XYZ file of N, CA and C in Angstrom:
837
model
N 1.051 -1.161 -0.116
C 0.072 -0.088 0.081
C 0.998 1.260 -0.103
N -0.015 2.057 -0.070
C 1.030 3.726 -0.596
C 1.194 4.045 0.858
N 2.434 4.711 1.179
C 2.668 5.674 2.915
C 1.977 6.582 2.743
N 1.669 6.322 4.176
C 0.815 7.659 4.399
C 1.981 8.902 4.458
N 1.093 9.936 3.914
C 1.802 11.479 3.765
C 1.551 12.230 4.715
N 2.413 12.425 5.462
C 2.170 13.448 6.809
C 2.397 14.757 6.810
N 1.800 15.847 7.017
C 1.918 17.050 7.035
C 2.793 17.704 7.988
N 3.673 18.498 7.670
C 4.089 18.867 9.363
C 4.580 20.502 8.968
N 4.104 21.140 10.378
C 4.124 22.929 9.593
C 5.707 23.182 10.045
N 6.199 23.787 9.218
C 7.585 24.262 8.819
C 8.087 25.355 9.942
N 7.329 25.773 11.244
C 7.621 26.624 12.259
C 8.023 26.134 13.367
N 8.526 26.879 14.111
C 9.413 26.227 15.775
C 8.025 25.751 16.612
N 7.053 26.149 16.289
C 5.562 26.301 17.014
C 5.029 24.715 17.700
N 5.251 23.845 16.182
C 5.215 22.364 16.500
C 6.269 21.723 16.991
N 7.211 22.141 17.326
C 8.301 21.286 17.654
C 8.340 20.457 18.788
N 7.231 20.687 19.889
C 7.049 20.197 21.067
C 6.315 19.192 20.994
N 5.458 18.838 19.274
C 4.463 17.247 19.145
C 5.701 16.796 17.873
N 6.401 17.588 17.252
C 7.270 16.746 16.048
C 8.383 15.815 16.152
N 9.318 16.783 17.234
C 10.858 16.637 17.161
C 10.794 14.931 17.779
N 10.293 14.695 18.448
C 10.400 13.130 19.231
C 9.923 12.556 18.429
N 8.644 12.224 17.185
C 8.161 11.580 16.733
C 9.180 10.455 16.568
N 8.868 9.179 16.536
C 9.418 7.936 16.143
C 8.542 7.249 14.951
N 9.412 7.627 14.144
C 8.998 7.141 12.591
C 9.340 5.659 12.244
N 10.238 4.965 13.380
C 10.871 3.757 12.597
C 9.566 2.706 12.478
N 9.588 1.794 11.615
C 8.864 1.055 10.714
C 7.516 1.189 10.655
N 7.306 2.497 10.180
C 5.802 2.979 9.845
C 6.077 3.468 8.417
N 5.162 2.802 7.742
C 5.077 3.618 6.085
C 4.165 4.295 6.036
N 5.269 5.912 5.984
C 4.800 7.197 6.063
C 6.181 8.152 5.470
N 5.580 8.962 4.970
C 6.674 10.274 4.292
C 6.067 11.302 5.085
N 6.905 12.368 4.850
C 6.933 13.544 5.535
C 6.824 14.659 4.527
N 5.863 15.500 4.723
C 6.120 17.174 3.941
C 6.386 17.728 4.887
N 6.867 18.455 4.655
C 7.139 20.207 5.275
C 7.100 21.324 4.409
N 5.802 22.041 5.254
C 5.713 23.365 4.301
C 5.042 24.458 5.512
N 4.991 25.797 4.695
C 3.700 26.653 5.209
C 2.630 25.915 5.594
N 1.476 26.600 6.647
C -0.026 26.266 6.550
C -0.398 26.022 5.518
N -0.261 27.624 4.782
C -1.236 27.484 3.965
C -0.820 26.299 2.743
N 0.145 26.084 2.483
C 0.564 24.706 1.828
C 0.285 23.717 1.610
N 0.304 23.298 3.349
C -0.197 22.016 3.737
C -1.853 22.006 3.916
N -2.410 23.013 4.087
C -4.114 23.228 3.894
C -4.188 22.702 2.570
N -3.896 23.562 1.297
C -3.727 23.233 0.327
C -3.922 21.595 -0.619
N -2.785 21.113 -0.089
C -2.138 19.868 -0.321
C -3.307 18.582 0.571
N -3.599 18.955 1.834
C -4.569 17.851 2.627
C -6.080 18.399 1.509
N -6.755 19.451 1.136
C -7.927 19.252 0.954
C -7.467 18.498 -0.456
N -6.615 18.610 -1.381
C -6.502 18.082 -2.441
C -5.943 16.036 -2.511
N -6.011 15.982 -1.216
C -5.550 14.558 -1.127
C -4.257 14.169 -1.391
N -3.434 15.117 -1.539
C -1.440 15.001 -1.602
C -1.269 14.376 -0.034
N -1.549 14.944 0.981
C -1.156 14.376 2.266
C -2.649 13.749 2.535
N -2.281 13.118 3.561
C -3.394 12.012 4.449
C -3.358 12.622 5.534
N -3.010 13.394 6.614
C -2.779 13.764 7.968
C -1.915 14.558 8.268
N -1.674 15.079 9.224
C -1.257 16.083 9.807
C -1.710 17.685 10.374
N -0.905 18.524 10.609
C -0.926 19.594 11.235
C -1.379 20.407 10.595
N -2.734 21.071 10.197
C -3.096 22.040 9.577
C -3.701 23.398 10.247
N -3.979 24.093 9.285
C -4.307 25.630 10.198
C -5.567 25.224 10.467
N -6.328 25.588 12.109
C -7.653 25.220 12.231
C -8.792 25.903 11.237
N -8.560 26.979 10.688
C -9.774 27.637 9.846
C -9.719 26.637 8.531
N -8.193 25.422 8.146
C -8.784 25.134 7.353
C -9.452 23.525 7.475
N -9.414 23.453 8.753
C -10.271 22.186 8.839
C -11.546 22.481 9.220
N -12.108 23.740 9.306
C -13.377 24.089 9.390
C -13.564 24.187 7.697
N -13.081 24.863 6.819
C -13.829 24.311 5.754
C -14.127 23.495 4.721
N -13.303 22.230 5.059
C -13.303 20.850 5.298
C -13.830 19.922 6.102
N -14.672 20.565 7.249
C -14.527 19.684 8.282
C -15.465 18.347 8.044
N -16.710 18.138 6.873
C -16.783 16.990 6.540
C -16.432 16.156 5.776
N -14.825 16.336 5.647
C -14.050 15.190 4.953
C -12.764 15.068 6.116
N -12.804 15.648 6.872
C -11.641 15.623 8.082
C -12.359 15.189 9.323
N -11.251 14.364 9.944
C -11.576 14.399 11.526
C -10.556 14.774 12.295
N -10.669 15.463 13.523
C -9.823 15.874 14.507
C -9.501 14.924 15.219
N -7.354 14.889 15.491
C -6.879 13.977 16.063
C -7.200 14.681 17.796
N -7.869 13.753 18.759
C -7.726 14.606 20.037
C -6.532 15.079 20.453
N -6.725 16.619 21.903
C -5.432 16.328 22.283
C -3.993 17.109 21.489
N -4.226 17.742 20.473
C -3.098 18.041 19.510
C -3.726 19.313 19.050
N -2.710 20.664 19.405
C -3.249 21.610 18.405
C -2.176 22.488 18.800
N -2.064 23.533 18.122
C -0.994 24.608 18.401
C -2.409 25.776 19.075
N -2.028 26.014 20.182
C -3.202 27.044 20.939
C -2.160 27.801 21.688
N -2.941 29.386 22.315
C -2.581 29.689 23.442
C -3.429 30.590 24.275
N -2.994 30.749 25.643
C -3.761 31.498 26.242
C -3.471 32.660 26.945
N -3.115 33.189 25.574
C -2.661 34.802 25.743
C -1.402 35.129 24.808
N -0.784 35.766 24.971
C -0.039 36.109 24.397
C 0.567 34.568 23.034
N 0.834 34.334 22.127
C 0.745 33.385 21.070
C 2.566 33.474 20.973
N 3.245 34.774 20.397
C 4.734 35.121 20.428
C 4.686 34.899 19.267
N 4.183 34.609 17.893
C 4.795 34.253 16.654
C 3.654 34.588 15.710
N 2.500 35.200 15.926
C 1.213 36.106 15.453
C 1.318 37.201 15.564
N 1.736 37.838 14.870
C 2.005 40.230 14.997
C 1.659 40.417 13.902
N 0.699 41.331 14.130
C 0.147 42.561 13.195
C 1.267 43.640 13.480
N 1.994 44.040 12.836
C 2.763 45.250 12.860
C 2.570 46.340 12.338
N 1.995 47.672 12.443
C 1.754 48.985 12.885
C 3.003 49.891 12.555
N 2.398 50.892 11.766
C 3.746 52.228 11.828
C 3.113 53.276 12.744
N 3.008 52.624 14.101
C 2.275 53.478 15.298
C 1.380 53.696 15.489
N 0.253 52.877 14.747
C -1.149 53.337 14.422
C -1.805 52.199 15.657
N -2.864 52.783 16.639
C -3.685 51.728 17.073
C -4.280 50.838 16.391
N -5.145 50.248 16.744
C -6.107 48.942 16.047
C -7.532 49.901 15.694
N -7.577 50.999 16.420
C -9.114 51.723 16.344
C -8.379 52.742 15.062
N -6.834 52.958 14.698
C -6.618 53.810 13.886
C -6.570 53.286 12.267
N -7.012 52.020 12.429
C -7.057 50.838 11.066
C -7.908 50.941 10.376
N -8.833 52.077 10.408
C -10.048 51.934 9.702
C -9.748 52.463 8.133
N -10.356 51.772 7.010
C -9.584 52.396 5.859
C -8.262 52.079 5.693
N -7.409 51.411 6.423
C -6.014 51.342 6.512
C -6.137 50.178 5.367
N -4.174 50.299 4.602
C -4.227 48.609 3.958
C -3.574 48.188 4.652
N -3.786 47.141 4.820
C -3.054 45.774 5.646
C -2.154 44.616 4.440
N -1.074 44.394 4.779
C -0.607 43.313 3.876
C -0.575 41.637 4.516
N -1.356 40.799 4.186
C -1.404 40.023 4.840
C -0.202 38.663 4.447
N 0.409 37.913 4.954
C 1.227 36.737 4.944
C 0.405 35.678 3.979
N 0.879 35.473 3.180
C 0.098 34.009 2.085
C 0.396 33.012 2.526
N 1.315 33.128 4.021
C 1.257 31.329 4.793
C 0.374 31.069 5.767
N -0.513 31.695 5.625
C -1.694 31.357 7.259
C -3.088 31.533 6.415
N -3.936 30.667 7.545
C -5.257 30.953 7.256
C -5.951 31.455 8.488
N -5.937 30.486 9.274
C -6.243 30.957 10.745
C -6.205 32.415 11.242
N -4.523 32.664 10.637
C -4.014 33.726 11.530
C -4.731 35.070 10.737
N -5.009 35.071 9.095
C -5.471 35.862 8.687
C -7.270 36.336 8.843
N -7.556 35.091 9.191
C -9.166 35.360 9.605
C -9.217 35.787 10.870
N -8.791 35.235 11.786
C -8.153 36.026 13.609
C -8.236 37.377 13.048
N -7.061 37.942 12.520
C -7.259 39.173 12.489
C -8.485 40.054 11.883
N -9.357 38.988 11.106
C -10.431 39.700 10.514
C -11.098 40.508 11.558
N -11.437 38.751 12.459
C -12.235 39.076 13.615
C -12.374 40.269 14.420
N -10.519 40.150 14.593
C -10.295 41.097 15.904
C -10.714 42.667 14.988
N -10.229 43.047 13.978
C -10.639 44.237 13.496
C -12.031 44.474 13.357
N -12.621 43.466 12.820
C -13.905 44.272 12.263
C -14.789 43.470 12.904
N -15.009 42.867 13.967
C -15.729 42.254 14.847
C -15.459 43.210 16.287
N -14.350 42.798 16.397
C -14.017 43.389 18.454
C -13.888 44.609 18.171
N -13.199 45.387 17.018
C -12.432 46.748 17.349
C -13.755 47.437 16.101
N -13.919 47.084 14.899
C -15.278 48.103 14.359
C -14.595 48.441 13.748
N -13.678 48.212 12.708
C -12.600 49.242 11.428
C -12.970 48.014 10.393
N -12.524 48.398 9.394
C -12.836 47.997 7.783
C -11.698 48.054 7.061
N -10.221 47.955 7.398
C -9.320 48.139 6.767
C -9.896 47.146 4.698
N -8.807 47.624 4.299
C -8.658 46.423 3.262
C -7.690 45.790 3.262
N -7.207 44.876 2.035
C -6.790 43.562 2.614
C -5.525 43.485 1.638
N -4.320 43.211 1.539
C -3.539 41.897 0.441
C -2.749 41.366 0.575
N -2.614 40.219 0.208
C -1.877 39.226 0.408
C -0.681 39.131 -0.211
N 0.358 39.091 0.397
C 2.067 38.951 0.136
C 2.841 37.923 0.568
N 3.783 37.743 -0.235
C 5.290 37.108 0.327
C 5.394 37.951 1.811
N 6.087 36.878 2.949
C 6.263 37.371 4.296
C 7.573 38.211 4.197
N 7.357 38.977 3.916
C 8.626 39.516 3.534
C 8.151 41.605 4.585
N 8.623 41.910 5.465
C 8.220 42.717 6.430
C 8.336 43.865 5.905
N 9.367 44.513 5.543
C 9.784 45.745 5.011
C 9.054 46.145 3.253
N 9.213 44.839 3.055
C 8.286 44.925 1.397
C 6.631 45.359 1.515
N 6.149 44.450 2.745
C 4.799 44.932 2.862
C 4.623 45.906 3.670
N 5.346 46.708 4.175
C 5.509 48.338 4.707
C 5.096 49.272 4.109
N 6.232 48.694 3.321
C 6.288 49.705 1.332
C 5.071 50.105 0.979
N 4.065 49.354 1.302
C 3.076 49.612 0.115
C 1.904 49.453 0.898
N 1.577 48.985 2.918
C 0.690 49.271 3.471
C 1.140 49.938 4.619
N 0.025 50.139 5.534
C -0.183 50.852 6.564
C 0.203 50.041 8.282
N 0.061 48.400 7.655
C 0.598 47.346 8.356
C 0.621 45.918 8.085
N 1.032 45.403 8.465
C 1.326 43.850 7.888
C 1.348 42.571 8.741
N 0.735 41.220 8.681
C 0.298 40.304 9.454
C 1.981 39.327 9.185
N 2.149 38.832 10.010
C 3.417 37.528 9.880
C 3.002 36.946 10.878
N 3.082 35.431 10.187
C 3.112 33.982 11.644
C 4.541 33.742 11.507
N 4.528 32.403 12.399
C 5.216 31.835 12.781
C 7.164 32.211 12.817
N 7.616 31.855 12.323
C 9.315 32.384 12.335
C 9.843 33.280 11.549
N 8.834 33.471 10.666
C 9.186 34.771 9.779
C 8.369 35.905 10.937
N 7.612 36.217 11.831
C 7.181 36.953 12.839
C 7.912 36.736 13.993
N 8.479 35.885 14.348
C 9.880 35.613 15.132
C 10.930 36.902 14.608
N 11.365 36.335 13.576
C 12.418 36.965 12.982
C 12.314 38.700 12.893
N 10.925 39.023 12.585
C 10.521 40.442 12.156
C 10.746 41.149 13.536
N 10.150 40.740 14.326
C 9.834 40.966 15.464
C 11.248 41.471 16.314
N 12.299 40.604 15.893
C 13.524 40.784 16.623
C 14.375 41.659 15.850
N 14.415 41.872 14.819
C 15.021 42.518 13.941
C 14.326 44.424 13.585
N 12.926 44.253 13.726
C 12.388 45.525 13.523
C 11.704 46.013 14.986
N 12.370 46.800 15.408
C 11.998 47.069 16.963
C 10.888 48.377 17.091
N 11.208 49.203 15.654
C 10.776 50.558 15.626
C 9.258 50.299 15.173
N 8.498 49.178 14.706
C 7.240 49.258 14.712
C 6.461 48.797 15.539
N 5.296 49.385 15.985
C 4.314 48.766 16.603
C 4.001 47.236 16.641
N 3.915 46.807 17.847
C 3.537 45.033 17.405
C 2.211 44.573 18.109
N 1.531 43.790 17.730
C 0.275 43.710 18.456
C 0.311 41.946 18.004
N 0.293 41.041 19.456
C 0.224 39.365 19.288
C -1.304 39.573 19.431
N -1.788 38.639 18.354
C -3.084 38.377 18.039
C -3.857 37.402 18.841
N -2.684 36.572 19.607
C -3.133 35.744 20.804
C -3.570 36.144 21.775
N -2.873 37.456 22.512
C -2.989 38.341 23.141
C -4.692 39.004 23.107
N -4.332 39.547 22.011
C -5.978 40.475 21.338
C -7.308 39.062 22.127
N -6.814 37.845 20.858
C -8.396 37.172 20.916
C -8.257 36.739 22.692
N -7.816 36.538 23.646
C -7.529 36.022 24.992
C -8.401 37.388 25.723
N -8.048 38.489 25.278
C -8.326 39.661 26.256
C -9.659 39.797 26.246
N -10.097 39.153 24.913
C -11.869 39.968 24.525
C -12.337 38.411 24.711
N -12.203 37.435 24.689
C -12.776 36.479 24.558
C -12.398 35.726 26.212
N -11.584 35.532 27.013
C -11.147 34.488 28.095
C -10.985 33.399 27.478
N -10.963 32.759 26.312
C -11.037 31.227 25.509
C -9.103 31.159 25.042
N -8.507 29.864 24.887
C -7.727 29.931 23.991
C -7.795 30.335 22.942
N -6.809 30.624 21.964
C -7.059 30.615 20.379
C -6.126 29.397 19.485
N -6.933 28.794 18.869
C -6.339 27.441 18.567
C -6.001 27.751 17.245
N -4.553 27.793 16.865
C -4.254 28.245 15.728
C -4.052 26.925 14.820
N -3.872 25.805 15.168
C -3.655 24.832 13.875
C -4.183 23.458 14.657
N -4.366 22.635 13.612
C -4.717 21.518 14.567
C -4.530 20.323 13.761
N -4.405 19.284 14.355
C -4.018 17.888 13.947
C -5.052 17.077 12.973
N -5.089 16.803 11.683
C -6.426 16.365 11.060
C -6.290 15.028 10.341
N -7.272 13.926 9.728
C -6.693 13.499 9.322
C -8.196 13.063 8.443
N -7.866 12.776 6.840
C -8.793 12.619 5.845
C -9.915 11.452 6.211
N -10.853 11.690 6.392
C -11.900 10.250 6.797
C -12.248 8.626 6.290
N -11.393 9.374 4.708
C -11.308 7.962 3.984
C -10.274 7.516 4.413
N -9.408 7.839 4.636
C -7.957 7.429 5.137
C -7.911 6.312 6.588
N -8.533 7.250 7.478
C -9.016 6.903 8.768
C -9.600 5.322 8.483
N -10.719 5.542 7.737
C -11.872 4.304 7.297
C -11.100 3.423 7.153
N -9.869 3.478 6.305
C -9.597 2.687 5.373
C -8.152 1.981 6.251
N -7.762 2.751 6.867
C -6.422 2.124 7.597
C -6.437 2.402 9.031
N -7.430 2.055 9.959
C -7.948 2.944 11.320
C -6.199 2.107 12.045
N -6.056 0.826 12.133
C -4.902 0.657 12.979
C -3.815 1.320 13.009
N -3.507 1.540 11.440
C -2.316 2.534 11.481
C -2.252 3.778 11.867
N -3.458 4.454 11.537
C -3.899 5.901 12.290
C -3.744 5.920 13.153
N -4.072 4.883 14.170
C -4.227 4.661 16.037
C -2.785 4.121 16.103
N -1.830 4.269 15.522
C -0.386 4.101 15.600
C 0.336 5.359 15.597
N 0.133 5.856 14.352
C 0.471 7.537 14.163
C 0.176 8.341 15.492
N -1.368 8.403 15.671
C -1.852 9.055 16.661
C -0.609 8.999 18.083
N -0.405 7.746 18.370
C -0.154 6.980 19.912
C 1.616 7.383 19.560
N 1.887 7.510 18.484
C 3.312 7.902 18.406
C 3.465 9.823 18.511
N 2.507 10.734 17.880
C 2.283 11.899 18.328
C 2.443 11.778 19.817
N 1.382 11.544 20.290
C 1.212 11.675 21.481
C 2.689 11.314 22.503
N 3.145 10.554 22.022
C 4.340 9.882 22.812
C 5.558 10.912 22.535
N 5.323 11.566 21.325
C 6.278 12.584 20.988
C 6.136 13.669 21.943
N 5.160 14.359 21.707
C 4.572 15.375 23.128
C 5.262 15.183 24.435
N 4.645 13.948 24.927
C 5.197 13.997 26.039
C 6.107 13.827 26.307
N 7.549 13.623 25.202
C 8.955 13.807 25.531
C 9.414 14.851 25.088
N 8.485 15.721 24.125
C 8.726 17.217 24.270
C 8.457 18.135 25.574
N 7.173 17.572 26.214
C 6.759 18.158 27.685
C 8.078 18.010 28.991
N 8.388 16.675 28.742
C 9.977 16.324 29.282
C 11.384 16.335 29.318
N 11.440 16.763 28.230
C 12.624 17.304 27.839
C 12.747 18.506 26.727
N 11.916 19.760 27.627
C 12.271 21.054 26.802
C 13.850 21.584 26.550
N 14.834 21.200 26.855
C 15.843 22.092 26.113
C 16.151 21.290 25.271
N 15.895 20.194 24.623
C 16.259 19.054 22.959
C 15.118 20.311 22.590
N 14.062 20.419 22.671
C 13.111 21.214 22.200
C 13.877 23.290 21.424
N 14.781 23.304 23.062
C 14.717 25.042 22.847
C 15.941 24.831 21.880
N 16.666 23.891 21.911
C 18.080 23.278 21.081
C 17.339 23.522 19.551
N 16.819 22.632 19.029
C 15.974 22.429 18.002
C 15.519 23.667 17.216
N 15.041 24.447 18.239
C 14.214 25.834 17.996
C 15.848 26.704 17.669
N 16.583 26.546 18.664
C 17.457 27.525 18.540
C 18.518 27.752 16.909
N 18.410 26.107 16.820
C 19.385 25.444 15.555
C 18.350 25.968 14.232
N 17.277 26.307 14.248
C 15.954 26.519 13.118
C 16.076 28.174 12.733
N 16.626 28.779 13.923
C 15.776 30.374 14.035
C 17.096 31.217 14.580
N 17.721 30.652 15.541
C 18.727 31.325 16.575
C 17.765 31.950 18.144
N 18.354 32.563 18.508
C 17.861 33.427 19.807
C 18.229 32.537 20.858
N 17.928 33.027 22.326
C 18.797 32.595 23.412
C 17.445 31.935 24.339
N 18.664 31.132 25.068
C 17.518 29.866 25.840
C 16.433 30.992 26.658
N 16.354 31.843 27.404
C 15.547 32.233 27.948
C 14.304 32.709 27.059
N 14.803 33.397 25.990
C 13.424 33.459 25.002
C 12.804 32.314 24.450
N 13.347 31.291 23.899
C 12.850 30.113 23.767
C 11.690 29.626 25.117
N 12.561 29.417 26.046
C 11.711 29.078 27.329
C 10.466 29.915 27.241
N 10.292 30.961 27.350
C 9.286 31.404 27.628
C 8.171 31.563 26.457
N 8.483 31.137 25.445
C 8.082 31.386 23.767
C 7.274 30.046 23.890
N 7.885 28.850 24.439
C 7.127 27.509 24.026
C 6.241 27.640 25.738
N 6.675 28.121 27.037
C 5.679 28.182 27.811
C 4.534 28.746 27.513
N 4.300 29.537 26.912
C 3.077 30.606 26.123
C 2.132 29.566 25.200
N 2.791 28.303 24.574
C 1.723 27.512 23.614
C 1.461 26.347 24.500
N -0.014 26.241 23.858
C -0.767 24.587 24.694
C -0.676 24.118 23.443
N -0.368 22.466 23.289
C -0.720 21.603 22.304
C -1.282 20.694 22.875
N -2.377 21.225 23.629
C -3.543 20.483 24.221
C -4.985 20.645 23.207
N -6.083 19.745 23.222
C -6.938 20.226 22.190
C -8.034 19.461 23.382
N -8.291 20.169 24.536
C -9.693 19.574 25.483
C -10.720 20.601 25.037
N -11.424 20.751 26.577
C -12.552 21.626 26.270
C -12.382 22.658 26.316
N -11.640 23.648 26.911
C -11.304 24.617 27.003
C -10.676 25.102 25.506
N -10.204 24.213 24.954
C -9.712 24.560 23.257
C -10.754 24.513 22.643
N -11.917 23.652 22.393
C -12.897 23.287 21.395
C -13.779 24.601 21.726
N -13.799 24.918 23.051
C -14.667 26.364 22.954
C -14.425 27.443 22.246
N -12.872 27.661 22.537
C -12.374 28.911 21.992
C -12.303 28.616 20.242
N -12.319 27.356 19.431
C -12.219 26.916 18.196
C -13.343 27.001 17.956
N -14.343 26.820 18.662
C -16.248 26.764 17.784
C -16.468 28.384 18.035
N -16.107 28.827 19.432
C -15.826 30.686 19.078
C -15.448 31.183 18.016
N -14.179 30.809 17.811
C -13.738 31.307 16.572
C -14.291 31.422 15.090
N -15.081 30.167 14.778
C -15.672 29.457 13.910
C -17.258 30.307 13.647
N -17.389 30.657 15.273
C -18.976 31.737 14.602
C -18.742 33.135 14.312
N -17.625 33.407 15.011
C -17.132 34.968 14.402
C -17.331 34.887 12.911
N -16.028 33.846 12.530
C -15.825 33.910 11.176
C -17.074 33.459 10.417
N -17.673 32.691 10.642
C -19.076 32.724 10.201
C -19.931 33.740 9.882
N -19.736 34.673 10.950
C -20.751 36.162 10.788
C -19.977 37.114 9.859
N -18.859 36.768 9.770
C -18.225 37.466 8.724
C -18.205 37.519 7.281
N -18.853 35.552 7.058
C -18.960 35.540 5.852
C -18.440 34.471 5.497
N -17.147 33.986 5.973
C -16.178 33.059 5.857
C -15.950 32.248 5.816
N -16.802 31.489 6.694
C -17.164 29.881 6.606
C -18.725 29.884 7.292
N -19.490 28.661 7.007
C -20.888 27.905 6.928
C -21.078 28.754 8.178
N -22.121 28.787 8.700
C -22.995 28.729 10.095
C -22.349 27.651 10.998
N -22.543 26.779 10.642
C -22.437 25.580 11.225
C -20.950 24.446 11.221
N -20.243 24.421 11.858
C -18.826 23.390 11.559
C -19.381 22.263 12.910
N -19.321 20.966 11.572
C -19.559 19.764 12.978
C -17.893 19.479 12.786
N -17.588 19.782 14.467
C -16.586 18.724 14.740
C -16.464 17.351 14.767
N -15.833 16.772 14.004
C -15.859 15.076 14.630
C -14.313 14.745 14.510
N -14.358 13.927 16.021
C -13.236 13.376 16.437
C -12.352 12.206 16.280
N -11.507 11.758 15.542
C -10.936 10.453 15.486
C -11.183 9.121 16.617
N -11.955 8.694 16.158
C -12.090 7.845 17.322
C -11.400 6.671 17.590
N -10.941 6.900 18.614
C -10.082 5.872 19.139
C -10.103 4.436 19.244
N -11.273 4.258 19.175
C -11.948 2.894 19.001
C -11.821 2.243 17.849
N -11.470 3.300 16.128
C -11.527 2.384 15.586
C -10.622 1.112 15.401
N -9.192 1.464 15.647
C -8.408 0.287 15.480
C -9.042 -1.100 15.977
N -9.898 -0.977 17.165
C -10.309 -1.941 17.439
C -11.771 -2.513 16.781
N -12.051 -1.937 15.871
C -13.638 -2.190 15.444
C -13.896 -3.541 14.108
């Protein structure tokens, strides 16, 4: 049978789940890319499971299951989803032009929720490559995510920086779920035992990441740079769980997006059943 193709987001925020994954003996292939590319590949059936934008799951929720207890979430500042402005407050962005990274789905739509629903402003948007200086040359503000956002915040301190995770939490009191682990339903139904084994190994990898934080920090330093205290604080601000509170935050995000017209009004969240492998 064909190997299972697993999508891995090419940012440091997923290291605590992926770094210790033991792929020995598994018929799998890895596809490493930014969220927007993985979202598209999953929708086309080019990858079978893995980490995708939470917004992309909602767009195709009839075709995917969610893996329980796996996400990239934040109860406050996320540390890598930033809106940069030339000193303007959010309230001053009405009719402003905002450049959006082409690497994102969840964060782009979260920004719209924050600006249009929470703040009551109506900017215009254009999608661009994630280069902050080029974005700011043609726009009043710019959205970057992941390691692009981290590097930009380090090197461009003269901009005003808003953390979207913090803004969401201040408004809702709920965590923001940026990415989820999903599997295409047809694959889960065809190869349930293998899906269960892959899920188990993700959970063991996450447990190892929690137990050995310095290994995760060293991997992040090798990828992006930075000092140990920075990464310790960064990873401490992330949750990789998907429990009751995360699901409440996820569903609230979907409702707000639906009210903006970017998602259908009802999103059915179906979890991968851990009993599949026994049926």
